Short mmCIF file of C-alpha atoms in Angstrom, two decimals:
data_model
loop_
_atom_site.label_atom_id
_atom_site.label_comp_id
_atom_site.label_asym_id
_atom_site.label_seq_id
_atom_site.Cartn_x
_atom_site.Cartn_y
_atom_site.Cartn_z
CA MET O 182 2.00 13.56 -26.74
CA PHE O 183 1.81 13.70 -22.94
CA GLU O 184 -0.44 10.83 -22.00
CA THR O 185 -0.95 9.14 -18.67
CA GLU O 186 -2.59 5.75 -18.61
CA PHE O 187 -3.59 4.11 -15.34
CA ASN O 188 -4.47 0.43 -15.07
CA GLU O 189 -5.49 -1.40 -11.92
CA ILE O 190 -4.82 -5.13 -12.18
CA PRO O 191 -6.03 -7.61 -9.52
CA ILE O 192 -3.09 -9.61 -8.13
CA ASP O 193 -4.85 -11.53 -5.36
CA ASP O 194 -2.92 -14.72 -6.06
CA TRP O 195 0.44 -12.99 -5.39
CA SER O 196 -0.19 -13.50 -1.62
CA LEU O 197 1.09 -10.03 -0.71
CA ASP O 198 -1.01 -10.14 2.49
CA ASP O 199 1.19 -12.97 3.78
CA ILE O 200 4.38 -10.90 3.60
CA PRO O 201 3.74 -8.63 6.62
CA LEU O 202 3.12 -11.61 8.92
CA ALA O 203 6.28 -13.35 7.70
CA ARG O 204 8.39 -10.19 8.13
CA VAL O 205 6.95 -9.45 11.60
CA ARG O 206 7.69 -13.00 12.72
CA ALA O 207 11.21 -12.78 11.33
CA ALA O 208 11.86 -9.41 13.01
CA SER O 209 10.47 -10.60 16.35
CA GLY O 210 12.38 -13.86 16.50
CA ALA O 211 9.35 -15.98 15.55
CA ASP O 212 7.31 -14.90 18.59
CA PRO O 213 4.50 -17.53 18.81
CA SER O 214 1.99 -14.96 20.13
CA ILE O 215 2.01 -13.11 16.79
CA ARG O 216 -0.90 -14.09 14.59
CA LYS O 217 -2.72 -12.91 11.51
CA ILE O 218 -6.29 -11.70 11.92
CA SER O 219 -8.61 -12.29 8.99
CA TYR O 220 -10.85 -9.48 7.83
CA PRO O 221 -13.63 -9.24 5.28
CA LYS O 222 -12.83 -7.99 1.81
CA GLY O 223 -13.47 -4.27 1.58
CA ALA O 224 -13.15 -3.70 5.34
CA PHE O 225 -10.58 -0.93 4.82
CA GLU O 226 -12.45 0.75 1.96
CA PRO O 227 -13.74 3.62 4.20
CA PHE O 228 -10.13 4.32 5.23
CA TYR O 229 -8.84 4.40 1.66
CA ASN O 230 -11.82 6.23 0.18
CA PRO O 231 -13.57 8.21 2.93
CA LYS O 232 -16.94 9.68 2.03
CA SER O 233 -16.54 12.65 4.37
CA ARG O 234 -13.63 14.85 3.29
CA LEU O 235 -14.35 18.16 5.04
CA PHE O 236 -15.38 16.78 8.44
CA PRO O 237 -13.73 13.38 8.93
CA ASP O 238 -16.09 10.66 10.13
CA PRO O 239 -14.49 8.79 13.09
CA SER O 240 -15.85 5.50 11.71
CA GLU O 241 -13.66 5.94 8.62
CA ARG O 242 -10.47 6.22 10.67
CA LEU O 243 -8.15 3.26 11.05
CA PRO O 244 -8.70 2.69 14.82
CA ALA O 245 -12.48 2.35 14.35
CA ILE O 246 -12.06 -0.06 11.44
CA VAL O 247 -9.58 -2.17 13.42
CA ARG O 248 -11.95 -2.20 16.43
CA ASN O 249 -14.76 -3.55 14.23
CA ILE O 250 -12.54 -6.30 12.82
CA THR O 251 -10.95 -7.34 16.12
CA SER O 252 -13.81 -7.15 18.63
CA ASN O 253 -13.10 -10.71 19.87
CA ALA O 254 -9.36 -10.94 19.18
CA ASN O 255 -8.11 -9.72 22.61
CA CYS O 256 -4.63 -8.63 21.51
CA ASP O 257 -2.42 -6.10 23.30
CA ARG O 258 -1.55 -4.41 20.02
CA TYR O 259 -2.54 -4.55 16.39
CA LEU O 260 0.02 -3.88 13.72
CA VAL O 261 -1.78 -2.88 10.54
CA VAL O 262 -0.09 -2.50 7.17
CA THR O 263 -1.89 -0.19 4.79
CA ARG O 264 -1.15 1.34 1.42
CA TYR O 265 -0.81 5.05 0.75
CA LYS O 266 -0.61 7.44 -2.20
CA THR O 267 2.32 9.62 -3.23
CA GLU O 268 2.96 11.84 -6.19
CA LEU O 269 5.98 10.96 -8.29
CA GLN O 270 8.46 13.79 -7.87
CA GLY O 271 8.40 16.28 -10.73
CA THR O 272 5.16 14.88 -12.18
CA SER O 273 1.44 14.75 -11.46
CA LEU O 274 1.52 10.93 -11.52
CA VAL O 275 -0.07 9.47 -8.38
CA LEU O 276 1.39 6.17 -7.18
CA ASP O 277 -1.16 4.32 -5.07
CA GLY O 278 -0.10 1.27 -3.09
CA ILE O 279 1.95 -1.30 -4.95
CA GLY O 280 2.68 -1.33 -8.66
CA ALA O 281 4.90 -0.42 -11.56
CA TYR O 282 5.20 2.66 -13.72
CA SER O 283 7.02 3.56 -16.88
CA ARG O 284 8.03 7.03 -18.06
CA GLY O 285 9.42 8.28 -21.32
CA VAL O 286 9.13 7.41 -24.99
CA GLY O 287 11.18 4.90 -26.89
CA SER O 288 13.38 2.13 -25.56
CA PHE O 289 16.34 4.41 -24.69
CA ALA O 290 14.38 7.20 -22.99
CA ARG O 291 11.93 5.00 -21.14
CA HIS O 292 12.45 4.23 -17.45
CA SER O 293 10.42 1.55 -15.65
CA HIS O 294 10.17 1.17 -11.90
CA LEU O 295 8.40 -0.75 -9.15
CA PHE O 296 6.95 1.00 -6.13
CA ALA O 297 5.59 -0.16 -2.79
CA ASN O 298 3.88 2.54 -0.76
CA VAL O 299 3.15 0.62 2.44
CA ALA O 300 2.70 2.15 5.88
CA VAL O 301 2.91 0.45 9.26
CA ASN O 302 0.33 1.49 11.86
CA LEU O 303 0.24 0.43 15.50
CA ILE O 304 -3.08 0.36 17.38
CA ASP O 305 -3.43 -0.17 21.14
CA GLY O 306 -5.53 -3.30 21.78
CA ARG O 307 -7.38 -1.87 24.79
CA SER O 308 -8.02 1.78 23.99
CA TYR O 309 -7.84 1.44 20.20
CA GLU O 310 -5.79 4.61 20.07
CA GLN O 311 -3.18 4.86 17.38
CA ILE O 312 0.34 4.59 18.81
CA ASN O 313 2.50 7.11 17.00
CA ARG O 314 6.11 6.25 16.37
CA HIS O 315 7.07 9.31 14.32
CA PHE O 316 10.79 8.79 14.84
CA ALA O 317 10.68 4.99 14.96
CA ASN O 318 13.11 4.49 12.11
CA PHE O 319 14.57 7.95 11.77
CA GLY O 320 18.09 6.73 11.03
CA SER O 321 17.20 4.25 8.33
CA ASN O 322 14.71 6.64 6.73
CA LEU O 323 17.28 9.44 6.71
CA ALA O 324 19.89 7.15 5.16
CA GLU O 325 17.40 6.06 2.48
CA SER O 326 16.49 9.68 1.66
CA MET O 327 20.17 10.57 1.23
CA ARG O 328 20.88 7.69 -1.14
CA LEU O 329 22.85 8.97 -4.12
CA THR O 330 22.07 6.03 -6.35
CA GLU O 331 18.76 4.55 -7.34
CA ASP O 332 17.48 1.70 -5.19
CA PRO O 333 18.29 -1.33 -7.37
CA ILE O 334 15.25 -3.24 -6.16
CA THR O 335 12.89 -0.61 -7.63
CA LYS O 336 14.52 -0.38 -11.06
CA LEU O 337 12.67 -2.52 -13.54
CA ASP O 338 14.11 -3.52 -16.88
CA ASN O 339 11.86 -2.09 -19.61
CA SER O 340 11.40 -5.59 -21.02
CA GLN O 341 9.86 -6.65 -17.69
CA PHE O 342 7.24 -3.90 -17.70
CA PRO O 343 3.88 -5.58 -18.33
CA ASP O 344 2.65 -4.97 -21.84
CA PRO O 345 -0.29 -5.22 -22.08
CA PRO O 346 -0.93 -4.22 -18.44
CA ALA O 347 -3.35 -7.15 -17.94
CA SER O 348 -0.38 -9.51 -18.31
CA ALA O 349 1.06 -8.28 -14.98
CA ALA O 350 -0.98 -10.75 -12.92
CA SER O 351 0.63 -13.75 -14.65
CA ASN O 352 4.17 -12.34 -14.76
CA THR O 353 6.21 -14.53 -12.36
CA ALA O 354 9.33 -12.33 -12.44
CA LEU O 355 7.28 -9.22 -11.71
CA ARG O 356 5.50 -11.01 -8.84
CA GLU O 357 8.77 -12.09 -7.21
CA ARG O 358 10.39 -8.66 -7.61
CA THR O 359 7.31 -6.99 -6.13
CA ARG O 360 7.21 -9.40 -3.18
CA ALA O 361 10.91 -8.71 -2.54
CA LEU O 362 10.29 -4.94 -2.63
CA VAL O 363 7.38 -5.14 -0.17
CA ALA O 364 9.48 -7.32 2.16
CA ALA O 365 12.40 -4.86 1.96
CA ARG O 366 10.14 -1.89 2.76
CA LEU O 367 8.69 -3.70 5.76
CA ASP O 368 12.11 -4.86 6.98
CA ARG O 369 13.24 -1.23 7.03
CA THR O 370 10.13 -0.02 8.86
CA LEU O 371 9.13 -2.77 11.30
CA PRO O 372 11.95 -2.68 13.89
CA GLY O 373 10.85 0.68 15.29
CA TYR O 374 7.27 -0.55 15.67
CA LEU O 375 8.10 -3.86 17.30
CA LYS O 376 10.24 -2.52 20.14
CA GLN O 377 8.64 -2.64 23.58
CA ASP O 378 7.85 0.62 25.37
#
């Protein structure tokens, strides 16, 4: 009766990795010094799934991974967008990164939603220390947390929820809605990270 099904579907051709660069350029007034740095597939795997849980291995931390990727890049700062996990309030459902979920039974009780758990991280290009901007977007985050209505961009019509889940990768409407959600999340977060000290 209470069943949770989790499906991970590859969506490589959705070009989600291109969105952060486009949003950073838009937020910075198309600064020509901003560029994308390529990295090998799986480079961030130690960050997402560290082997050492009790005593964190420094090589699994984000600054060390960025240092390995950017050894010849010579940038003042590196802005890194990563995914994170959250637990859906009132449930034990873990939402990891970007996706869609559906809750309830039957067409009237069911609720479908998109989510985009993306974090912005700033790394100093010389020391490779993480630059913390804890209160970077305090105002916009506070306003979002006090929202009385559901964010319309996250609400997904039940008919748009991929069924079967494997059909998500070829769902054009779902792709465009997800890209818009990721862009909106970044647009809310980036300004505090792009300001000069």
